[in-house]
Amino acid sequence: MPSADPTPLADPSADLGLHGARAVVTGGTRGVGAATVRRLTAAGAHVVAVARNQAPVPTGVRLVTADLTTADGVAAAAMAALDHLGGIDVLVDNAGRNTQVPDGVLAATDDDWQANLDANLLSVVRLDRALVPHMTAQGHGAVVHVSSNAARYPQPNGAPYAAAKAALNAYSKSLALACGPHGVRVTAVMPGVIETDAVEASLRQAAERTGRDLEAIRKEFHQRLAAPLGRPGQPEEAAELIAFLASPRASYLTGIAVSVDGGILPTL
Ligand SMILES: NC(=O)c1ccc[n+]([C@@H]2O[C@H](COP(=O)([O-])OP(=O)(O)OC[C@H]3O[C@@H](n4cnc5c(N)ncnc54)[C@H](OP(=O)(O)O)[C@@H]3O)[C@@H](O)[C@H]2O)c1
């Protein structure tokens, strides 16, 4: 596959109309979430990032530590975020995790299914339930769900993850229908392969499982990446779409699920 030159990233100072917006980004300390925190901060938003562990965040960003796979963790995160921001205009439900099942779909245990549902669906449903009513009450707001191309293109070792993300897409549409009349937009973003710690970890797991060389596995993975753009994406490229959808520039967009994948999804 031809390898394209790296594409220049969008100007992070381009005005999105998010100056002063109060935003919560889950999973905001690494990968796509951290890039989204940087993008929203550059756009002038007040941002709360949520993650389980302490980590560096940009100046002015408040980090709230909570495990969003538990109902208690979600409640604590929502309360701390509202307390700090005094309200909410933008919610980016980005935290999620692919608990893979290398032996295939029929080998997936109840625990595998539950872990994927907790991390990718219930965490989002619970946080939305705590925060979205503040948006509907004020008559405006934007919710962006970070889903995955896997929702439309499941892989054999990731059936529970794909099913959880497909359910997230369906839920996202339902929420958009319910919240539209109250001025709140709900959209979903489906990354393809974005170079983050999560992707690196799955390559390492494959190397450990097979006893093969990590670099050989990485090379093979890049060769198999049938993206028309010929490369994996960068977190900033996903963050740009998320920030756009969260902004008033996307004022007539709701109920959609958009891929950011270099064209890798082989279907319409
Ligand atoms: N990277 C890709 O190629 C790709 C492709 C498709 C979809 N996605 C989706 O994009 C989203 C972000 O992925 P990523 O690759 O950027 O992930 P990542 O690099 O692994 O970062 C995950 C972030 O979420 C936080 N997090 C994880 N579990 C959490 C929990 N239970 N409660 C609170 N915070 C939690 C992590 O911090 P702590 O560890 O400190 O909690 C970290 O800040 C996910 O929903 C993923 O499914 C990614």
GROMACS .gro file of C-alpha atoms and ligand atoms in nm:
model
  316
    1MET     CA    1   0.000   0.000   0.000
    2PRO     CA    2   0.140   0.346  -0.082
    3SER     CA    3   0.236   0.535   0.230
    4ALA     CA    4   0.117   0.895   0.222
    5ASP     CA    5   0.332   1.177   0.359
    6PRO     CA    6   0.221   1.283   0.707
    7THR     CA    7  -0.069   1.523   0.668
    8PRO     CA    8  -0.027   1.858   0.846
    9LEU     CA    9  -0.260   1.871   1.143
   10ALA     CA   10  -0.529   2.137   1.168
   11ASP     CA   11  -0.443   2.471   1.329
   12PRO     CA   12  -0.534   2.423   1.696
   13SER     CA   13  -0.602   2.794   1.736
   14ALA     CA   14  -0.889   2.792   1.481
   15ASP     CA   15  -1.191   2.939   1.662
   16LEU     CA   16  -1.455   2.680   1.745
   17GLY     CA   17  -1.687   2.907   1.939
   18LEU     CA   18  -1.609   2.716   2.258
   19HIS     CA   19  -1.454   3.001   2.454
   20GLY     CA   20  -1.570   2.973   2.815
   21ALA     CA   21  -1.760   2.646   2.752
   22ARG     CA   22  -1.766   2.408   3.048
   23ALA     CA   23  -1.649   2.067   2.931
   24VAL     CA   24  -1.598   1.720   3.077
   25VAL     CA   25  -1.375   1.472   2.894
   26THR     CA   26  -1.355   1.117   3.025
   27GLY     CA   27  -1.032   0.928   2.971
   28GLY     CA   28  -0.871   1.268   2.938
   29THR     CA   29  -0.517   1.177   3.040
   30ARG     CA   30  -0.398   0.968   2.745
   31GLY     CA   31  -0.458   0.906   2.377
   32VAL     CA   32  -0.770   1.046   2.212
   33GLY     CA   33  -0.905   1.189   2.540
   34ALA     CA   34  -0.583   1.376   2.624
   35ALA     CA   35  -0.572   1.523   2.272
   36THR     CA   36  -0.936   1.630   2.312
   37VAL     CA   37  -0.856   1.798   2.643
   38ARG     CA   38  -0.570   1.986   2.473
   39ARG     CA   39  -0.793   2.084   2.178
   40LEU     CA   40  -1.080   2.208   2.394
   41THR     CA   41  -0.840   2.395   2.621
   42ALA     CA   42  -0.679   2.561   2.317
   43ALA     CA   43  -1.031   2.661   2.210
   44GLY     CA   44  -1.079   2.842   2.542
   45ALA     CA   45  -1.300   2.588   2.719
   46HIS     CA   46  -1.286   2.515   3.092
   47VAL     CA   47  -1.211   2.146   3.108
   48VAL     CA   48  -1.245   1.867   3.364
   49ALA     CA   49  -1.064   1.547   3.268
   50VAL     CA   50  -1.164   1.217   3.428
   51ALA     CA   51  -0.936   0.912   3.464
   52ARG     CA   52  -0.864   0.644   3.723
   53ASN     CA   53  -0.506   0.752   3.788
   54GLN     CA   54  -0.325   1.077   3.853
   55ALA     CA   55  -0.146   1.206   3.544
   56PRO     CA   56  -0.018   1.538   3.412
   57VAL     CA   57  -0.285   1.759   3.252
   58PRO     CA   58  -0.251   2.098   3.080
   59THR     CA   59  -0.245   2.409   3.295
   60GLY     CA   60  -0.596   2.510   3.402
   61VAL     CA   61  -0.746   2.162   3.354
   62ARG     CA   62  -0.890   1.992   3.663
   63LEU     CA   63  -0.827   1.618   3.683
   64VAL     CA   64  -1.090   1.413   3.865
   65THR     CA   65  -0.987   1.056   3.948
   66ALA     CA   66  -1.267   0.799   3.937
   67ASP     CA   67  -1.331   0.455   3.795
   68LEU     CA   68  -1.618   0.501   3.551
   69THR     CA   69  -1.688   0.129   3.527
   70THR     CA   70  -1.862   0.152   3.866
   71ALA     CA   71  -2.183   0.339   3.949
   72ASP     CA   72  -2.015   0.495   4.254
   73GLY     CA   73  -1.721   0.613   4.043
   74VAL     CA   74  -1.953   0.776   3.792
   75ALA     CA   75  -2.155   0.951   4.066
   76ALA     CA   76  -1.837   1.084   4.230
   77ALA     CA   77  -1.695   1.205   3.896
   78ALA     CA   78  -2.019   1.380   3.799
   79MET     CA   79  -2.045   1.555   4.135
   80ALA     CA   80  -1.679   1.667   4.132
   81ALA     CA   81  -1.707   1.795   3.773
   82LEU     CA   82  -2.025   1.994   3.838
   83ASP     CA   83  -1.878   2.128   4.159
   84HIS     CA   84  -1.570   2.255   3.977
   85LEU     CA   85  -1.736   2.385   3.659
   86GLY     CA   86  -2.064   2.507   3.807
   87GLY     CA   87  -2.253   2.345   3.516
   88ILE     CA   88  -2.180   2.172   3.188
   89ASP     CA   89  -2.202   2.259   2.818
   90VAL     CA   90  -1.994   1.980   2.660
   91LEU     CA   91  -1.960   1.615   2.757
   92VAL     CA   92  -1.712   1.391   2.576
   93ASP     CA   93  -1.765   1.028   2.681
   94ASN     CA   94  -1.432   0.897   2.559
   95ALA     CA   95  -1.308   0.647   2.820
   96GLY     CA   96  -1.347   0.293   2.693
   97ARG     CA   97  -1.151  -0.025   2.661
   98ASN     CA   98  -1.130  -0.330   2.438
   99THR     CA   99  -1.098  -0.635   2.662
  100GLN     CA  100  -1.001  -0.873   2.383
  101VAL     CA  101  -1.088  -1.239   2.357
  102PRO     CA  102  -0.801  -1.390   2.154
  103ASP     CA  103  -0.963  -1.735   2.138
  104GLY     CA  104  -1.268  -1.604   1.955
  105VAL     CA  105  -1.629  -1.516   2.016
  106LEU     CA  106  -1.743  -1.849   2.161
  107ALA     CA  107  -1.458  -1.838   2.415
  108ALA     CA  108  -1.580  -1.506   2.554
  109THR     CA  109  -1.689  -1.556   2.916
  110ASP     CA  110  -1.958  -1.366   3.103
  111ASP     CA  111  -1.676  -1.169   3.264
  112ASP     CA  112  -1.538  -1.071   2.920
  113TRP     CA  113  -1.882  -0.954   2.813
  114GLN     CA  114  -1.947  -0.769   3.138
  115ALA     CA  115  -1.607  -0.595   3.130
  116ASN     CA  116  -1.671  -0.465   2.779
  117LEU     CA  117  -2.027  -0.358   2.856
  118ASP     CA  118  -1.921  -0.181   3.177
  119ALA     CA  119  -1.628   0.004   3.014
  120ASN     CA  120  -1.792   0.100   2.685
  121LEU     CA  121  -2.166   0.126   2.746
  122LEU     CA  122  -2.283   0.139   3.107
  123SER     CA  123  -2.013   0.390   3.209
  124VAL     CA  124  -2.144   0.625   2.938
  125VAL     CA  125  -2.513   0.567   3.011
  126ARG     CA  126  -2.458   0.637   3.381
  127LEU     CA  127  -2.251   0.952   3.331
  128ASP     CA  128  -2.498   1.088   3.075
  129ARG     CA  129  -2.782   1.019   3.318
  130ALA     CA  130  -2.601   1.229   3.580
  131LEU     CA  131  -2.492   1.517   3.355
  132VAL     CA  132  -2.720   1.550   3.053
  133PRO     CA  133  -3.023   1.671   3.256
  134HIS     CA  134  -2.817   1.981   3.341
  135MET     CA  135  -2.787   2.048   2.967
  136THR     CA  136  -3.152   1.985   2.884
  137ALA     CA  137  -3.257   2.210   3.173
  138GLN     CA  138  -3.050   2.501   3.037
  139GLY     CA  139  -3.165   2.430   2.680
  140HIS     CA  140  -2.827   2.373   2.518
  141GLY     CA  141  -2.530   2.139   2.522
  142ALA     CA  142  -2.340   1.883   2.318
  143VAL     CA  143  -2.255   1.522   2.397
  144VAL     CA  144  -1.995   1.330   2.196
  145HIS     CA  145  -1.969   0.954   2.243
  146VAL     CA  146  -1.640   0.798   2.141
  147SER     CA  147  -1.742   0.469   1.986
  148SER     CA  148  -1.537   0.260   1.739
  149ASN     CA  149  -1.537   0.139   1.381
  150ALA     CA  150  -1.564  -0.203   1.547
  151ALA     CA  151  -1.934  -0.122   1.596
  152ARG     CA  152  -1.976  -0.158   1.218
  153TYR     CA  153  -1.682  -0.387   1.142
  154PRO     CA  154  -1.639  -0.636   1.430
  155GLN     CA  155  -1.313  -0.831   1.455
  156PRO     CA  156  -1.304  -1.200   1.557
  157ASN     CA  157  -1.112  -1.133   1.880
  158GLY     CA  158  -1.324  -0.838   1.985
  159ALA     CA  159  -1.688  -0.947   1.968
  160PRO     CA  160  -1.792  -0.819   2.315
  161TYR     CA  161  -1.619  -0.484   2.250
  162ALA     CA  162  -1.781  -0.450   1.906
  163ALA     CA  163  -2.123  -0.538   2.048
  164ALA     CA  164  -2.081  -0.288   2.331
  165LYS     CA  165  -1.980  -0.011   2.089
  166ALA     CA  166  -2.269  -0.100   1.854
  167ALA     CA  167  -2.502  -0.071   2.153
  168LEU     CA  168  -2.338   0.264   2.232
  169ASN     CA  169  -2.421   0.383   1.879
  170ALA     CA  170  -2.784   0.275   1.920
  171TYR     CA  171  -2.806   0.440   2.260
  172SER     CA  172  -2.642   0.753   2.118
  173LYS     CA  173  -2.913   0.779   1.853
  174SER     CA  174  -3.185   0.730   2.115
  175LEU     CA  175  -3.037   1.001   2.333
  176ALA     CA  176  -3.016   1.237   2.035
  177LEU     CA  177  -3.387   1.182   1.965
  178ALA     CA  178  -3.476   1.246   2.328
  179CYS     CA  179  -3.256   1.552   2.378
  180GLY     CA  180  -3.291   1.731   2.045
  181PRO     CA  181  -3.614   1.906   2.144
  182HIS     CA  182  -3.430   2.043   2.449
  183GLY     CA  183  -3.146   2.195   2.243
  184VAL     CA  184  -2.892   1.924   2.320
  185ARG     CA  185  -2.704   1.753   2.037
  186VAL     CA  186  -2.567   1.399   2.067
  187THR     CA  187  -2.316   1.255   1.820
  188ALA     CA  188  -2.081   0.958   1.804
  189VAL     CA  189  -1.728   0.934   1.669
  190MET     CA  190  -1.589   0.602   1.548
  191PRO     CA  191  -1.209   0.590   1.539
  192GLY     CA  192  -1.041   0.332   1.318
  193VAL     CA  193  -0.682   0.279   1.432
  194ILE     CA  194  -0.539   0.573   1.625
  195GLU     CA  195  -0.186   0.542   1.761
  196THR     CA  196  -0.241   0.546   2.137
  197ASP     CA  197  -0.128   0.348   2.444
  198ALA     CA  198  -0.427   0.116   2.396
  199VAL     CA  199  -0.310   0.013   2.048
  200GLU     CA  200   0.049  -0.025   2.171
  201ALA     CA  201  -0.072  -0.246   2.459
  202SER     CA  202  -0.262  -0.477   2.225
  203LEU     CA  203   0.047  -0.516   2.002
  204ARG     CA  204   0.254  -0.603   2.311
  205GLN     CA  205  -0.008  -0.855   2.424
  206ALA     CA  206   0.001  -1.017   2.079
  207ALA     CA  207   0.384  -1.038   2.098
  208GLU     CA  208   0.368  -1.197   2.444
  209ARG     CA  209   0.095  -1.439   2.346
  210THR     CA  210   0.266  -1.559   2.030
  211GLY     CA  211   0.629  -1.525   2.148
  212ARG     CA  212   0.701  -1.320   1.834
  213ASP     CA  213   0.910  -1.006   1.800
  214LEU     CA  214   0.716  -0.687   1.882
  215GLU     CA  215   0.863  -0.489   1.592
  216ALA     CA  216   0.774  -0.766   1.345
  217ILE     CA  217   0.417  -0.765   1.476
  218ARG     CA  218   0.402  -0.385   1.451
  219LYS     CA  219   0.529  -0.394   1.089
  220GLU     CA  220   0.276  -0.662   0.995
  221PHE     CA  221  -0.002  -0.465   1.164
  222HIS     CA  222   0.084  -0.151   0.965
  223GLN     CA  223   0.100  -0.356   0.643
  224ARG     CA  224  -0.241  -0.507   0.713
  225LEU     CA  225  -0.389  -0.160   0.779
  226ALA     CA  226  -0.583  -0.129   0.460
  227ALA     CA  227  -0.657   0.240   0.514
  228PRO     CA  228  -0.666   0.434   0.188
  229LEU     CA  229  -0.456   0.701   0.361
  230GLY     CA  230  -0.195   0.432   0.428
  231ARG     CA  231  -0.124   0.506   0.793
  232PRO     CA  232  -0.279   0.491   1.138
  233GLY     CA  233  -0.432   0.812   1.275
  234GLN     CA  234  -0.296   1.044   1.541
  235PRO     CA  235  -0.495   1.130   1.855
  236GLU     CA  236  -0.509   1.494   1.742
  237GLU     CA  237  -0.693   1.392   1.425
  238ALA     CA  238  -0.970   1.226   1.627
  239ALA     CA  239  -0.973   1.516   1.874
  240GLU     CA  240  -1.028   1.765   1.593
  241LEU     CA  241  -1.349   1.588   1.491
  242ILE     CA  242  -1.465   1.551   1.850
  243ALA     CA  243  -1.406   1.920   1.921
  244PHE     CA  244  -1.587   2.020   1.602
  245LEU     CA  245  -1.890   1.805   1.689
  246ALA     CA  246  -1.889   1.948   2.041
  247SER     CA  247  -1.881   2.304   1.908
  248PRO     CA  248  -2.154   2.537   1.780
  249ARG     CA  249  -2.000   2.492   1.433
  250ALA     CA  250  -2.181   2.157   1.427
  251SER     CA  251  -2.512   2.320   1.523
  252TYR     CA  252  -2.725   2.115   1.278
  253LEU     CA  253  -2.560   1.778   1.348
  254THR     CA  254  -2.715   1.530   1.586
  255GLY     CA  255  -2.787   1.157   1.592
  256ILE     CA  256  -2.496   1.075   1.362
  257ALA     CA  257  -2.201   0.838   1.400
  258VAL     CA  258  -1.892   0.947   1.206
  259SER     CA  259  -1.577   0.746   1.138
  260VAL     CA  260  -1.233   0.899   1.172
  261ASP     CA  261  -1.029   0.620   1.020
  262GLY     CA  262  -0.832   0.719   0.712
  263GLY     CA  263  -1.104   0.551   0.506
  264ILE     CA  264  -1.044   0.202   0.647
  265LEU     CA  265  -1.412   0.105   0.686
  266PRO     CA  266  -1.482  -0.099   0.373
  267THR     CA  267  -1.857  -0.030   0.364
  268LEU     CA  268  -2.068   0.277   0.290
  269LIG     N1  269  -0.700   0.401   1.974
  269LIG     C1  270  -0.776   0.345   1.882
  269LIG     O1  271  -0.728   0.298   1.777
  269LIG     C2  272  -0.925   0.337   1.902
  269LIG     C3  273  -1.002   0.278   1.800
  269LIG     C4  274  -1.140   0.271   1.815
  269LIG     C5  275  -1.200   0.324   1.927
  269LIG     N2  276  -1.124   0.381   2.025
  269LIG     C6  277  -1.193   0.433   2.143
  269LIG     O2  278  -1.142   0.560   2.175
  269LIG     C7  279  -1.147   0.581   2.316
  269LIG     C8  280  -1.010   0.623   2.367
  269LIG     O3  281  -0.916   0.522   2.333
  269LIG     P1  282  -0.759   0.547   2.348
  269LIG     O4  283  -0.694   0.455   2.251
  269LIG     O5  284  -0.728   0.692   2.345
  269LIG     O6  285  -0.735   0.488   2.496
  269LIG     P2  286  -0.607   0.498   2.592
  269LIG     O7  287  -0.489   0.557   2.522
  269LIG     O8  288  -0.593   0.363   2.654
  269LIG     O9  289  -0.654   0.602   2.706
  269LIG     C9  290  -0.763   0.566   2.786
  269LIG    C10  291  -0.797   0.681   2.880
  269LIG    O10  292  -0.914   0.646   2.953
  269LIG    C11  293  -0.886   0.640   3.093
  269LIG     N3  294  -0.965   0.530   3.147
  269LIG    C12  295  -0.958   0.400   3.112
  269LIG     N4  296  -1.046   0.328   3.182
  269LIG    C13  297  -1.111   0.414   3.265
  269LIG    C14  298  -1.211   0.400   3.365
  269LIG     N5  299  -1.260   0.280   3.395
  269LIG     N6  300  -1.253   0.510   3.431
  269LIG    C15  301  -1.200   0.632   3.403
  269LIG     N7  302  -1.105   0.652   3.309
  269LIG    C16  303  -1.061   0.545   3.242
  269LIG    C17  304  -0.733   0.621   3.099
  269LIG    O11  305  -0.675   0.666   3.221
  269LIG     P3  306  -0.657   0.564   3.346
  269LIG    O12  307  -0.591   0.440   3.293
  269LIG    O13  308  -0.575   0.641   3.444
  269LIG    O14  309  -0.794   0.538   3.397
  269LIG    C18  310  -0.689   0.709   2.982
  269LIG    O15  311  -0.692   0.845   3.019
  269LIG    C19  312  -1.199   0.449   2.375
  269LIG    O16  313  -1.338   0.458   2.398
  269LIG    C20  314  -1.171   0.348   2.266
  269LIG    O17  315  -1.259   0.237   2.271
  269LIG    C21  316  -0.988   0.388   2.014
   0.00000   0.00000   0.00000
